[in-house]
Short mmCIF file of C-alpha atoms in Angstrom, two decimals:
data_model
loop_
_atom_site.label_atom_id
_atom_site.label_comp_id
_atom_site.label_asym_id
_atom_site.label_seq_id
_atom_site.Cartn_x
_atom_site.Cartn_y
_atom_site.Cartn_z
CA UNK A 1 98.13 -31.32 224.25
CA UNK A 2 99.61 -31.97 227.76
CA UNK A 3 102.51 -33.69 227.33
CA UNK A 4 104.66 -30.49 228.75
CA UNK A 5 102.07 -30.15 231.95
CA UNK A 6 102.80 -33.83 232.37
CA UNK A 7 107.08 -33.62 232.20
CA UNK A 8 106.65 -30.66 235.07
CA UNK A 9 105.24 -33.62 236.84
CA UNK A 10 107.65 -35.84 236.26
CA UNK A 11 110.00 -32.72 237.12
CA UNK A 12 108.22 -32.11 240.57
CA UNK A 13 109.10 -35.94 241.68
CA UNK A 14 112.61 -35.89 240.72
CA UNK A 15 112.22 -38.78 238.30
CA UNK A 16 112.62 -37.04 234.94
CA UNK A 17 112.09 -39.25 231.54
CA UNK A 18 115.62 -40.92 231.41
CA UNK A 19 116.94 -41.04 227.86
CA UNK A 20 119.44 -42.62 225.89
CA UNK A 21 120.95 -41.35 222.22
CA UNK A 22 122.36 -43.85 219.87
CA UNK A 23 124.42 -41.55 217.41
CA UNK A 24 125.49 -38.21 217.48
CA UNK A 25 124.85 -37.13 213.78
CA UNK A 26 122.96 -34.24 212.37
CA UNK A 27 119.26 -35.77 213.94
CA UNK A 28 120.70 -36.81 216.69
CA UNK A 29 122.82 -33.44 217.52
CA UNK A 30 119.40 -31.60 216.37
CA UNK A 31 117.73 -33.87 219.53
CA UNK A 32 120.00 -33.07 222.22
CA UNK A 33 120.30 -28.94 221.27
CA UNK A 34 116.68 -29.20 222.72
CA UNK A 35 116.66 -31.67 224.94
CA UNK A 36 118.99 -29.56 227.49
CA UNK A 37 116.54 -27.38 227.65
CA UNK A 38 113.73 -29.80 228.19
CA UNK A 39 112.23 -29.45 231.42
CA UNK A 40 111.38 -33.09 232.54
CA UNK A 41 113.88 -35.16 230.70
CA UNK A 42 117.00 -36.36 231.17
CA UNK A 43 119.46 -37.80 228.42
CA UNK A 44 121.68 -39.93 230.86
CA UNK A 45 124.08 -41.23 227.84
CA UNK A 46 125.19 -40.56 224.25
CA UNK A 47 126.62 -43.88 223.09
CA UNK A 48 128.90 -42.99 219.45
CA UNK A 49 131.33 -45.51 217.87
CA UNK A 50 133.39 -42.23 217.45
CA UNK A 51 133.22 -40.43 221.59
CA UNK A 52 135.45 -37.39 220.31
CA UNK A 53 133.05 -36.65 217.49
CA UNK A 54 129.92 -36.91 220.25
CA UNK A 55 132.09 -34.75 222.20
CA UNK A 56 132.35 -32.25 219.62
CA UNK A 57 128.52 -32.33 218.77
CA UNK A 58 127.67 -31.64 222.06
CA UNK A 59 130.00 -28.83 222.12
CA UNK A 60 128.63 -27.72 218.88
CA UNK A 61 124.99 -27.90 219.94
CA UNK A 62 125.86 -25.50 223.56
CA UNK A 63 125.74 -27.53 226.01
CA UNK A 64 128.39 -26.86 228.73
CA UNK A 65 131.38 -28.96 228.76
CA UNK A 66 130.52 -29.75 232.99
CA UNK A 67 127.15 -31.37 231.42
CA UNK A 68 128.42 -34.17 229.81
CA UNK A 69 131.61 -35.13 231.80
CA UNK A 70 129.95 -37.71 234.04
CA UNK A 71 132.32 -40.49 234.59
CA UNK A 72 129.54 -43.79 234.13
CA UNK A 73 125.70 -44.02 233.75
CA UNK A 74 125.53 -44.37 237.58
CA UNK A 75 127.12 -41.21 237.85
CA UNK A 76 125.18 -39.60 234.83
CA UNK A 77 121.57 -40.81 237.28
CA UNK A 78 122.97 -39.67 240.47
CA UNK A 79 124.28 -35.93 239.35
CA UNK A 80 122.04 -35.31 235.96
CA UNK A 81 124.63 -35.03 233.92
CA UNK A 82 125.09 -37.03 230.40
CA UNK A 83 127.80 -40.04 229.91
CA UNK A 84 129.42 -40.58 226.78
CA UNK A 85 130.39 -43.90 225.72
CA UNK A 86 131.10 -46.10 222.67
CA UNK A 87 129.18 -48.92 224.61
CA UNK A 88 125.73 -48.96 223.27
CA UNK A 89 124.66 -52.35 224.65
CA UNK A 90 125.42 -51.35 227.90
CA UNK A 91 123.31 -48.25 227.56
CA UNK A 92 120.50 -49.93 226.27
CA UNK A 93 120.82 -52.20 229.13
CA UNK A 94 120.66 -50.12 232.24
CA UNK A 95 117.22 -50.42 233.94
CA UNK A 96 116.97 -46.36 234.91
CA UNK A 97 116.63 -45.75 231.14
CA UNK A 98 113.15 -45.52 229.92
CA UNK A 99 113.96 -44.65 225.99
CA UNK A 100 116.43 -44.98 223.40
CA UNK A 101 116.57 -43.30 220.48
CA UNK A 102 118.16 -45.29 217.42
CA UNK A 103 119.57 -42.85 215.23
CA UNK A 104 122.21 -44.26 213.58
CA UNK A 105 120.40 -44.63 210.08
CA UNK A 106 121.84 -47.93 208.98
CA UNK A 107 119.72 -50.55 208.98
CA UNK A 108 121.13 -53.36 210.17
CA UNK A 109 122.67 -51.80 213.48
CA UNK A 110 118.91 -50.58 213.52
CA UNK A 111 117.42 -53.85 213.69
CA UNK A 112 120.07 -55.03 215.90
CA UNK A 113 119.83 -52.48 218.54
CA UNK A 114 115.72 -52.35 218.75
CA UNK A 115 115.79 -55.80 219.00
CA UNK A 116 117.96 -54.89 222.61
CA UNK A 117 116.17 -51.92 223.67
CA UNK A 118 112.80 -54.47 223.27
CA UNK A 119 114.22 -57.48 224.76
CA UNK A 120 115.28 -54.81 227.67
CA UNK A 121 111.97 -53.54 228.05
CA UNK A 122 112.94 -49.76 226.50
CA UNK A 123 110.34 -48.00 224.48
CA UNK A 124 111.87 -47.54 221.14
CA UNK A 125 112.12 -44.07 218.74
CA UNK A 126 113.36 -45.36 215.30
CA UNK A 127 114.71 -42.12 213.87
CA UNK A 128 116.46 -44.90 211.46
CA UNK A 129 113.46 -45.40 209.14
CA UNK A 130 115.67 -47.28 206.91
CA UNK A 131 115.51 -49.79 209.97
CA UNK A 132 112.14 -49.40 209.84
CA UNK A 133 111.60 -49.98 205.51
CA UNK A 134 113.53 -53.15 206.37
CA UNK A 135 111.71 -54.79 208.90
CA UNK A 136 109.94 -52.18 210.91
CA UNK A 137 106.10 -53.87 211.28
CA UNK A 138 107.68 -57.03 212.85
CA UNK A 139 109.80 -54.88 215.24
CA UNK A 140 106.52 -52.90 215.89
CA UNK A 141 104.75 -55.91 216.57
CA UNK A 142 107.72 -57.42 218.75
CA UNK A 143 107.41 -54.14 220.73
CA UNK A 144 103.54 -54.48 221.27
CA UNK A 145 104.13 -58.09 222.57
CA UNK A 146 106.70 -57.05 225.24
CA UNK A 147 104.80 -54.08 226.58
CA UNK A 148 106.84 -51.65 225.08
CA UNK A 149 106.36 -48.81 222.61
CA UNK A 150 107.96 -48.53 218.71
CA UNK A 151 107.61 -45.32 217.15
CA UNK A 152 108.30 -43.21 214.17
CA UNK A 153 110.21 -40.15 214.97
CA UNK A 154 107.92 -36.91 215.23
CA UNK A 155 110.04 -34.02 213.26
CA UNK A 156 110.73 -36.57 210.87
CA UNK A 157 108.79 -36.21 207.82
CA UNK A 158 106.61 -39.86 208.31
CA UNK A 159 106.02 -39.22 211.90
CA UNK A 160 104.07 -35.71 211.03
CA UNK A 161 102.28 -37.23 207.67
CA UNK A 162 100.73 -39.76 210.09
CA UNK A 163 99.58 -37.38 212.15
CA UNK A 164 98.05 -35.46 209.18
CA UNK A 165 96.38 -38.41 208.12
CA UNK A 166 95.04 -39.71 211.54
CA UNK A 167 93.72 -35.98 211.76
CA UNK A 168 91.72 -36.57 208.50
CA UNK A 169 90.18 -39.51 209.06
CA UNK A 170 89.24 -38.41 212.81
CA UNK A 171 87.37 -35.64 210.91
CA UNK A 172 85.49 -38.07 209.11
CA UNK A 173 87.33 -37.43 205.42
CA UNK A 174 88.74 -39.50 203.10
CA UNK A 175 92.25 -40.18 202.40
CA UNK A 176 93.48 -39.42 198.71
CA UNK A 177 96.93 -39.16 198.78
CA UNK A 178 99.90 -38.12 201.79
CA UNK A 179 103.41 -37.26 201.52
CA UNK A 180 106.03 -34.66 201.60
CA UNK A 181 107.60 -32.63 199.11
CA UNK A 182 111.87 -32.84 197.98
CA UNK A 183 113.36 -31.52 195.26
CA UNK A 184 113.57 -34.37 192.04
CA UNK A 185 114.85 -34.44 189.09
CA UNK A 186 114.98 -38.03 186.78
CA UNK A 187 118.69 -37.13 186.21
CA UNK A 188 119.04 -37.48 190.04
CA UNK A 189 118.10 -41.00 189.88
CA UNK A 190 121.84 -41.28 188.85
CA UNK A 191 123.33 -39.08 191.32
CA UNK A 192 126.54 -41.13 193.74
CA UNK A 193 128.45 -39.26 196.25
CA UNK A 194 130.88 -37.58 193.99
CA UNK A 195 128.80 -35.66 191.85
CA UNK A 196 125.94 -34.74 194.57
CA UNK A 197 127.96 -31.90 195.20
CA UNK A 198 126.46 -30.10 191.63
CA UNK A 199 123.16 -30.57 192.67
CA UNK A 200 123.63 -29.92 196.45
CA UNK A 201 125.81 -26.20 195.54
CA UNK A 202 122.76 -24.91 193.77
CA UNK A 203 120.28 -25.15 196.93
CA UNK A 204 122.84 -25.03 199.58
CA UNK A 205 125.13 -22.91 200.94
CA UNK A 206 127.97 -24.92 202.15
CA UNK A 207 130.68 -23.06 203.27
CA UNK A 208 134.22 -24.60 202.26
CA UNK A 209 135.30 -25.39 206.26
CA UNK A 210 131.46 -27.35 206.73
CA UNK A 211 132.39 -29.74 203.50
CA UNK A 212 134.35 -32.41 206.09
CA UNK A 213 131.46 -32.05 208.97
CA UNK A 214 129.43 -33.23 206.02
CA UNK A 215 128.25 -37.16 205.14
CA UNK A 216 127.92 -37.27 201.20
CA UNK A 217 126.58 -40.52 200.90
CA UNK A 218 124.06 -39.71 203.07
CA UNK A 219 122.93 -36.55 201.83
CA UNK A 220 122.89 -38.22 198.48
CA UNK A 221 120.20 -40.28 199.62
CA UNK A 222 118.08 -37.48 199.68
CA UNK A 223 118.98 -36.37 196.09
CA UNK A 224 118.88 -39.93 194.40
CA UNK A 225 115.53 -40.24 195.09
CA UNK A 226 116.09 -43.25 197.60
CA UNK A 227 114.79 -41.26 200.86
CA UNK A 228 111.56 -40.23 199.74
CA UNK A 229 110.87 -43.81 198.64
CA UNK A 230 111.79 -44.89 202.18
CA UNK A 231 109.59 -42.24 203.71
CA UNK A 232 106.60 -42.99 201.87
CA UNK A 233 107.47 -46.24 202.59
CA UNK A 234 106.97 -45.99 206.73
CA UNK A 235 104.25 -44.03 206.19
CA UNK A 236 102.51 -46.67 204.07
CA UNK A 237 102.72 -49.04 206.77
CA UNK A 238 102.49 -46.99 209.44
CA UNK A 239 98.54 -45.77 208.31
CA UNK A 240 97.67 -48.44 205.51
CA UNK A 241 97.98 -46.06 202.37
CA UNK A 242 98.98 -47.97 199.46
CA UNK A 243 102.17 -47.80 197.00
CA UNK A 244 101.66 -47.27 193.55
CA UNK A 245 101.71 -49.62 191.20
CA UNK A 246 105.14 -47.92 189.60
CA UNK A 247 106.55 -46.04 192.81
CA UNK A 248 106.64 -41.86 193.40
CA UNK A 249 106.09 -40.03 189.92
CA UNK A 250 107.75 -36.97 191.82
CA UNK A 251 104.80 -34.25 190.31
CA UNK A 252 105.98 -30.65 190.36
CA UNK A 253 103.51 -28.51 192.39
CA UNK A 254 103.52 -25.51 194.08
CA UNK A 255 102.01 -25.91 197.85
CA UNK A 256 98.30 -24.54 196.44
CA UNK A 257 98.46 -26.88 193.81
CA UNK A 258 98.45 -30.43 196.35
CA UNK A 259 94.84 -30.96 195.78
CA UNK A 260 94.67 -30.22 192.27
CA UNK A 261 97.72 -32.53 190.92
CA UNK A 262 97.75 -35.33 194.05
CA UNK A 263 93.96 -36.51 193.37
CA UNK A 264 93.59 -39.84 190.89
CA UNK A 265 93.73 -39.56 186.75
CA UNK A 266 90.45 -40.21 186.85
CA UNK A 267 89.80 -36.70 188.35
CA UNK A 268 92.24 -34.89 186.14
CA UNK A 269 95.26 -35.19 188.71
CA UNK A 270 98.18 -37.75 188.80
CA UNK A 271 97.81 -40.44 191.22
CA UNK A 272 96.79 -44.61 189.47
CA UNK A 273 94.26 -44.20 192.71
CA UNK A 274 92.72 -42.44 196.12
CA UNK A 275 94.56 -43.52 198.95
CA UNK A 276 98.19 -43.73 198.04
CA UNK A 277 101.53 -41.69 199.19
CA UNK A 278 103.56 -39.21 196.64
CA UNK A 279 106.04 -36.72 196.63
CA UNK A 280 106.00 -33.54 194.92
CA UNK A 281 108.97 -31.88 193.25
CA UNK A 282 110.09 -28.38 193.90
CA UNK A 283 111.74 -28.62 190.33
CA UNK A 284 109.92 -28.62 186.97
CA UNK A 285 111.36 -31.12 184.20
CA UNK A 286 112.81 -28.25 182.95
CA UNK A 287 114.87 -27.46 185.69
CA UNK A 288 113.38 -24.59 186.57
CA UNK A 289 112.59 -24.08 190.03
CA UNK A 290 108.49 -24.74 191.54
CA UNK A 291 107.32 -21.40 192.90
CA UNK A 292 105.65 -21.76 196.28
CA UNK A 293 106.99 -25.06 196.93
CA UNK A 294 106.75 -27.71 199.26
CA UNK A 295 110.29 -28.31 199.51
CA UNK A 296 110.99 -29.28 203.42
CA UNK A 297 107.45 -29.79 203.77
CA UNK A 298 104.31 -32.30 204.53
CA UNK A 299 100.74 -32.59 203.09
CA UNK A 300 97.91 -34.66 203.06
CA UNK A 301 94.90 -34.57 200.70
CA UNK A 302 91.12 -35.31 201.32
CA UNK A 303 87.66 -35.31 200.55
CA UNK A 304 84.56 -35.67 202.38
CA UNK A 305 81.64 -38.37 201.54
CA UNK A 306 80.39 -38.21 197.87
CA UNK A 307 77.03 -37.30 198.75
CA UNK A 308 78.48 -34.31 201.62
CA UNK A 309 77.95 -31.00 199.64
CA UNK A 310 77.77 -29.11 202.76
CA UNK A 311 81.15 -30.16 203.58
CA UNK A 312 82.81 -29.59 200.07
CA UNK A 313 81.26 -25.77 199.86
CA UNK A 314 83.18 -25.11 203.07
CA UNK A 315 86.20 -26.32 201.19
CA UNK A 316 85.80 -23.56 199.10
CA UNK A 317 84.06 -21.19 201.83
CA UNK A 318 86.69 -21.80 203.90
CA UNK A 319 90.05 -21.45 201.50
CA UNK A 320 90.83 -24.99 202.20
CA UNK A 321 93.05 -25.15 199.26
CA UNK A 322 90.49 -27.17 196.98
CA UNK A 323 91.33 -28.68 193.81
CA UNK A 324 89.25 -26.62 190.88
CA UNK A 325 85.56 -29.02 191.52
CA UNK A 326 85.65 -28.42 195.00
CA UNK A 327 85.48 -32.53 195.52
CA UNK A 328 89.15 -32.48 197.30
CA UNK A 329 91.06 -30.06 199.54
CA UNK A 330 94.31 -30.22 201.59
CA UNK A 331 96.32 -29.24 204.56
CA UNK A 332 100.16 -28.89 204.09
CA UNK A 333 102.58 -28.19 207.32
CA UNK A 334 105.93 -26.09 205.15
CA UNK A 335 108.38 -26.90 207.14
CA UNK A 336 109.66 -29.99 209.76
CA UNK A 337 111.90 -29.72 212.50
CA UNK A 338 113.51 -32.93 212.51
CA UNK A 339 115.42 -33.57 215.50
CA UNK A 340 114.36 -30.36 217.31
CA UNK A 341 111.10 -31.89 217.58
CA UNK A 342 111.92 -35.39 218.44
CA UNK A 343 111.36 -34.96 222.34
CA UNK A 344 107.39 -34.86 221.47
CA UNK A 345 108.31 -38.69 220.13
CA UNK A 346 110.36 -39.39 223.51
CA UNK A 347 107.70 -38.20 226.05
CA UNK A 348 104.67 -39.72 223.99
CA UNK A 349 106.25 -43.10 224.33
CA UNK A 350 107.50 -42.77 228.21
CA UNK A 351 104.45 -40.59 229.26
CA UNK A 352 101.39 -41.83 227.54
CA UNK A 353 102.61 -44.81 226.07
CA UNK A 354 101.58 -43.83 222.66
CA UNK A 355 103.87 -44.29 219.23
CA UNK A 356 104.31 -40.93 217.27
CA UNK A 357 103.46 -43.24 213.98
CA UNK A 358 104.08 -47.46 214.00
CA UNK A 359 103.62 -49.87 211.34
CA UNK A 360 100.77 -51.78 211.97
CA UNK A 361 101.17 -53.54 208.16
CA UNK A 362 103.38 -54.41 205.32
CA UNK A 363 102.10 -52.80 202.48
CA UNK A 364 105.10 -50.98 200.63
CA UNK A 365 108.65 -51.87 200.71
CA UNK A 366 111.88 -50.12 199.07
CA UNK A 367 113.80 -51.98 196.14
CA UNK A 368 117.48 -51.65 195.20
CA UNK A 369 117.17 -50.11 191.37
CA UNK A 370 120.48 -49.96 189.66
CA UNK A 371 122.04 -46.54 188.72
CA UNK A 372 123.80 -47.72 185.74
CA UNK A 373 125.25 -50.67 184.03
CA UNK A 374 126.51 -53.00 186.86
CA UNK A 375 128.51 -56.17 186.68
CA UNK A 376 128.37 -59.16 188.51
CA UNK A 377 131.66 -59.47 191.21
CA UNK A 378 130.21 -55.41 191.73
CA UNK A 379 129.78 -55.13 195.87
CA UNK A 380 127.06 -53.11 195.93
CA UNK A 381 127.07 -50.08 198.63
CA UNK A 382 123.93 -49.59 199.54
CA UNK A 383 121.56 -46.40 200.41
CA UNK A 384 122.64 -43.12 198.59
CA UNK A 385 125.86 -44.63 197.26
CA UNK A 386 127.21 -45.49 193.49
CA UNK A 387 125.60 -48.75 192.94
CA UNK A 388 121.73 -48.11 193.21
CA UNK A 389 118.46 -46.37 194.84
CA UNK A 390 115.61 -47.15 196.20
CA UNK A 391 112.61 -47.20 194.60
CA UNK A 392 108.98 -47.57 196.53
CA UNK A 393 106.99 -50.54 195.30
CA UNK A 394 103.95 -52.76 196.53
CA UNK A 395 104.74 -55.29 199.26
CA UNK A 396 102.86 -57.76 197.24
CA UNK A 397 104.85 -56.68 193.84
CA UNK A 398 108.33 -57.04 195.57
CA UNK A 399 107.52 -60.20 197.13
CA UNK A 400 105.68 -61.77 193.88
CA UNK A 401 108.58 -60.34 191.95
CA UNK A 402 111.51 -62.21 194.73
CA UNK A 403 113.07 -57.74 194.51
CA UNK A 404 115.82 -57.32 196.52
CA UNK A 405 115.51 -54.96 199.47
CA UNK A 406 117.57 -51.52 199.42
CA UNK A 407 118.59 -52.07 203.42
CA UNK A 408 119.55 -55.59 202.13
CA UNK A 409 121.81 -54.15 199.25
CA UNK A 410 125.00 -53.02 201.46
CA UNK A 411 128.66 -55.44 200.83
CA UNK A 412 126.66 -57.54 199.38
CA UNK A 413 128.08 -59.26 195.74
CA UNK A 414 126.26 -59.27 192.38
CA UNK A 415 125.79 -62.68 190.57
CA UNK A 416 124.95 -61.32 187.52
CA UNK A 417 124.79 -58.44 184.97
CA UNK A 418 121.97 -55.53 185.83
CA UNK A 419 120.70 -53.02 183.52
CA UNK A 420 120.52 -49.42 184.29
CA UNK A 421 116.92 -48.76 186.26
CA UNK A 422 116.61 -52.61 186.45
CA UNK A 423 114.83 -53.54 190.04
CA UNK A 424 117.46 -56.47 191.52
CA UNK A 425 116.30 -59.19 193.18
CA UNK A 426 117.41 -61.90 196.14
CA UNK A 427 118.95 -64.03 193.14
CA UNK A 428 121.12 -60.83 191.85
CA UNK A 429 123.03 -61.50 195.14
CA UNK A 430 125.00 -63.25 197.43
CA UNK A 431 123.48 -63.41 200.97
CA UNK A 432 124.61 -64.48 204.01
CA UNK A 433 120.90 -66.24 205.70
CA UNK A 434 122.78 -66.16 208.85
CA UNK A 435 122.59 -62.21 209.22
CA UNK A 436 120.83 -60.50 211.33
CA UNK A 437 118.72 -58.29 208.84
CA UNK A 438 118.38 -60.87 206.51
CA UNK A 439 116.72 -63.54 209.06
CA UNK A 440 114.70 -60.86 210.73
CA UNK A 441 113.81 -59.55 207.21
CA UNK A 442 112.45 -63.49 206.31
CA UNK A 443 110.82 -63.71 209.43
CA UNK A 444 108.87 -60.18 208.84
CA UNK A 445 108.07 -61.50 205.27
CA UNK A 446 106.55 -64.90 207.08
CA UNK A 447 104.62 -63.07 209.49
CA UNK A 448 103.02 -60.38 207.85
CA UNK A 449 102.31 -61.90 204.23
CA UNK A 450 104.40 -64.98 202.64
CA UNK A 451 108.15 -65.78 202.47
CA UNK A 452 109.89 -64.35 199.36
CA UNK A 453 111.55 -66.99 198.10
#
């Protein structure tokens, strides 16, 4: 709880926490409307494949035109003002610059560009936990090696649920499940870009001039059920929680309900076993909407030691949201920030030297599921897109299985004929060994379990 006292520091010696922004979209944007502000930190470049659009972003989120004029990073250092440029190696390059933030969200750039910032000696925020599905516990441990820091992005749903479980088992409980809470359907399984729009018009209000500003693929990833499996997905390896056996069931529950519906069958709740992630629906199978939900929110569930009495009457004592026995209880946060809150990630990693959230295992990964019928020549296009979505599974099960990773399944060609909900697999495909993602992929595979052949 000092991490503010200790940027007025950095403040008072005129060597603010120098920053550098890899992509100017929505998390990105959210990141620098706050980081102006921040006392103690200085975001010295935006780098953007598209400088007009950064331009316009940082016009959108206030800043002053006169703050982000500076004519090189030089400059940007010498007068505290922010450079924008399209060159992103360069950026990560510069020795004044203590962090980058990846935010691009695809996963190969991802990959590609923490492998830089590490080889460069930058601590790392992955806001693109795709990246980080792919590949993230051998960049983690690449980052450990070199003396640098990988981490999760706080405001980011994974970031706060491993916060909520370290905060558990520092108390002493017992981890039954973790996760966040979306709105799922099964019919959204099938959602592409084109009709997210239905689903999107009945929670949203878009006005008709914001419909351009706006990435549909992208937000489709939410819908289709792909992000949650990718976010349960960094969380799993970021704390050790397990996947189950068949991926997210998506459970409607209202936020007082957690406990009561995320505890194991055995118990009368949901989950194959204690210990796993899961995301709750704010829709009922009906359609109907969850009272109470956990839409935009986080959770974790617990219990205390089986023979701790004491502790389980406080649950109840204490409105600590207990399932019906008393045996399990649990702490929801209803909102997250997302990039608004990403500067506690930035000045963790330069000031203490401490990840908000890093995989330290490989125990989940995300496989490509088809949509619908697809045919082999297909090109499949990846995350949130027409071909398929990603569905959480055990590491163990994708790599006993040879499943295809979703941050694999981007312009890559089908070789045969896949079935509607079928799970594809490195043989469904044409892939280039020579790629980046693919080799670094292998080599994570090698390191942290067996090669999936």
């Amino acid at each position: 709880m000092n991490l503010h006292k200790m940027l007025l520091e950095r403040q008072a010696q005129g060597r603010p926490v120098t920053v550098g922004v890899v992509g100017a979209g929505k998390f990105g944007t959210m990141f620098l409307a706050q980081a102006r502000t921040t006392t103690g930190m200085h975001v010295v470049a935006v780098a953007d494949l598209n400088v007009a659009r950064a331009r316009s972003q940082l016009k959108m989120a206030s800043w002053p035109e006169a703050q982000y004029d500076a004519s090189s990073l030089d400059d940007a250092l010498k007068t505290g003002k922010t450079y924008l440029s399209d060159e992103t190696e360069a950026m990560i390059a510069h020795p004044a610059i203590e962090v980058i933030v990846e935010a691009t969200g695809d996963p190969k750039t991802g990959i590609r560009l923490a492998t830089k910032a590490i080889e460069n000696g930058k601590h790392i925020v992955m806001v693109n936990v795709e990246a980080d599905a792919l590949a993230g516990p051998l960049l983690a441990r690449r980052a450990r090696d070199a003396g640098v820091v990988y981490s999760l992005a706080w405001g980011d749903q994974p970031a706060l649920v491993c916060e909520h479980v370290d905060w558990a088992r520092a108390c002493g409980f017992k981890i039954v499940a973790a996760g966040k809470g979306t709105r799922y359907h099964p019919t959204y399984h099938q959602s592409t870009p084109d009709t997210v729009w239905d689903i999107l018009n009945r929670y949203m209000r878009i006005r008709d001039e914001d419909r351009g500003s706006i990435n549909p693929k992208m937000f489709n990833s939410f819908v289709d059920g792909t992000k949650s499996g990718i976010e349960m997905t960094a969380i799993c390896n970021a704390t050790g929680l397990h996947a189950q056996s068949e991926g997210l069931s998506f459970p409607p529950a209202t936020r007082f309900e957690l406990a009561e519906i995320c505890k194991p069958r055995s118990a009368g709740g949901v989950l194959e076993a204690s210990g796993v992630t899961e995301v709750t629906s704010s829709v009922y199978r009906d359609g109907s909407d969850v009272p109470h939900n956990l839409v935009m929110g986080t959770y974790v569930v617990f219990e205390a030691a089986e023979d701790n009495d004491y502790s389980r009457r406080c649950f109840v004592e204490y409105s600590m949201l207990p399932d019906k026995s008393g045996r399990y209880a649990a702490l929801y946060r209803p909102i997250h920030m997302i990039g608004l809150e990403l500067g506690i990630s930035v000045a963790s990693a330069a000031l203490r030297k401490e990840a908000t959230g890093a995989p330290v295992c490989f125990n989940s990964d995300v496989v490509a599921t088809a949509k619908r019928k697809l045919k082999a020549g297909e090109i499949l296009d990846g995350e949130g897109g027409f071909c398929v979505w990603g569905k959480q599974t055990p590491a163990d099960a994708s790599l006993s299985n040879g499943y295809l990773p979703l941050g694999i399944a981007h312009n890559v060609k089908l070789k045969h004929d896949i079935e509607e909900g079928q799970r594809l697999k490195w043989t469904d495909v044409e892939i280039d060994e020579h790629d980046l993602a693919v080799r670094t992929r292998r080599e994570m595979e090698a390191v942290f379990t067996r090669p999936n052949t």
